[in-house]
Amino acid sequence: MFGDGGDGGFGGMDGDITGSNNSPLLTDGVKAILVLVGFLVAFFLLLVLLG
């Protein structure tokens, strides 16, 4: 569970091990949702700026 993926997103591996940044709340599903929301926000910002 601690090194699942290990790609370093959202503070990387030591963020999950140390328990900082509310790691019990940031499960893999929540991280995936945050990533998707981040991409959607960036996409809409690009549409607004380019539109």
PDB file of C-alpha atoms in Angstrom:
ATOM      1  CA  MET A   1       0.000   0.000   0.000  1.00  0.00           C
ATOM      2  CA  PHE A   2       2.835   2.427   0.797  1.00  0.00           C
ATOM      3  CA  GLY A   3       4.802   1.980  -2.414  1.00  0.00           C
ATOM      4  CA  ASP A   4       1.855   1.218  -4.685  1.00  0.00           C
ATOM      5  CA  GLY A   5       2.670   2.851  -8.029  1.00  0.00           C
ATOM      6  CA  GLY A   6       5.664   4.783  -6.804  1.00  0.00           C
ATOM      7  CA  ASP A   7       5.407   7.391  -9.558  1.00  0.00           C
ATOM      8  CA  GLY A   8       5.939  10.250  -7.112  1.00  0.00           C
ATOM      9  CA  GLY A   9       2.621  12.037  -7.624  1.00  0.00           C
ATOM     10  CA  PHE A  10       1.259  14.228  -4.789  1.00  0.00           C
ATOM     11  CA  GLY A  11       4.370  14.239  -2.628  1.00  0.00           C
ATOM     12  CA  GLY A  12       5.756  10.899  -3.716  1.00  0.00           C
ATOM     13  CA  MET A  13       6.406   7.802  -1.683  1.00  0.00           C
ATOM     14  CA  ASP A  14       7.588   9.455   1.495  1.00  0.00           C
ATOM     15  CA  GLY A  15       4.432  11.547   1.687  1.00  0.00           C
ATOM     16  CA  ASP A  16       2.440   8.324   2.012  1.00  0.00           C
ATOM     17  CA  ILE A  17       4.815   6.756   4.535  1.00  0.00           C
ATOM     18  CA  THR A  18       5.215   9.739   6.861  1.00  0.00           C
ATOM     19  CA  GLY A  19       1.477  10.421   6.964  1.00  0.00           C
ATOM     20  CA  SER A  20       1.767  14.131   6.223  1.00  0.00           C
ATOM     21  CA  ASN A  21      -0.705  15.940   3.957  1.00  0.00           C
ATOM     22  CA  ASN A  22      -3.676  13.898   5.230  1.00  0.00           C
ATOM     23  CA  SER A  23      -2.472  10.652   3.672  1.00  0.00           C
ATOM     24  CA  PRO A  24      -5.192   8.491   5.315  1.00  0.00           C
ATOM     25  CA  LEU A  25      -7.742  10.533   3.352  1.00  0.00           C
ATOM     26  CA  LEU A  26      -5.757  10.486   0.117  1.00  0.00           C
ATOM     27  CA  THR A  27      -6.421   6.950  -1.022  1.00  0.00           C
ATOM     28  CA  ASP A  28      -5.717   5.847  -4.588  1.00  0.00           C
ATOM     29  CA  GLY A  29      -9.301   6.569  -5.613  1.00  0.00           C
ATOM     30  CA  VAL A  30      -9.206  10.086  -4.184  1.00  0.00           C
ATOM     31  CA  LYS A  31      -5.858  10.736  -5.888  1.00  0.00           C
ATOM     32  CA  ALA A  32      -7.317   9.561  -9.208  1.00  0.00           C
ATOM     33  CA  ILE A  33     -10.311  11.871  -8.760  1.00  0.00           C
ATOM     34  CA  LEU A  34      -8.039  14.803  -7.899  1.00  0.00           C
ATOM     35  CA  VAL A  35      -5.941  14.140 -10.994  1.00  0.00           C
ATOM     36  CA  LEU A  36      -9.039  14.010 -13.211  1.00  0.00           C
ATOM     37  CA  VAL A  37     -10.453  17.191 -11.675  1.00  0.00           C
ATOM     38  CA  GLY A  38      -7.093  18.902 -12.139  1.00  0.00           C
ATOM     39  CA  PHE A  39      -7.023  17.989 -15.820  1.00  0.00           C
ATOM     40  CA  LEU A  40     -10.607  19.180 -16.286  1.00  0.00           C
ATOM     41  CA  VAL A  41      -9.857  22.499 -14.591  1.00  0.00           C
ATOM     42  CA  ALA A  42      -6.742  22.999 -16.727  1.00  0.00           C
ATOM     43  CA  PHE A  43      -8.737  22.113 -19.858  1.00  0.00           C
ATOM     44  CA  PHE A  44     -11.505  24.607 -19.053  1.00  0.00           C
ATOM     45  CA  LEU A  45      -8.948  27.302 -18.264  1.00  0.00           C
ATOM     46  CA  LEU A  46      -7.332  26.714 -21.654  1.00  0.00           C
ATOM     47  CA  LEU A  47     -10.736  26.947 -23.343  1.00  0.00           C
ATOM     48  CA  VAL A  48     -11.468  30.227 -21.571  1.00  0.00           C
ATOM     49  CA  LEU A  49      -8.059  31.712 -22.375  1.00  0.00           C
ATOM     50  CA  LEU A  50      -8.053  30.575 -26.000  1.00  0.00           C
ATOM     51  CA  GLY A  51     -11.735  31.267 -26.572  1.00  0.00           C
TER      52      GLY A  51
END
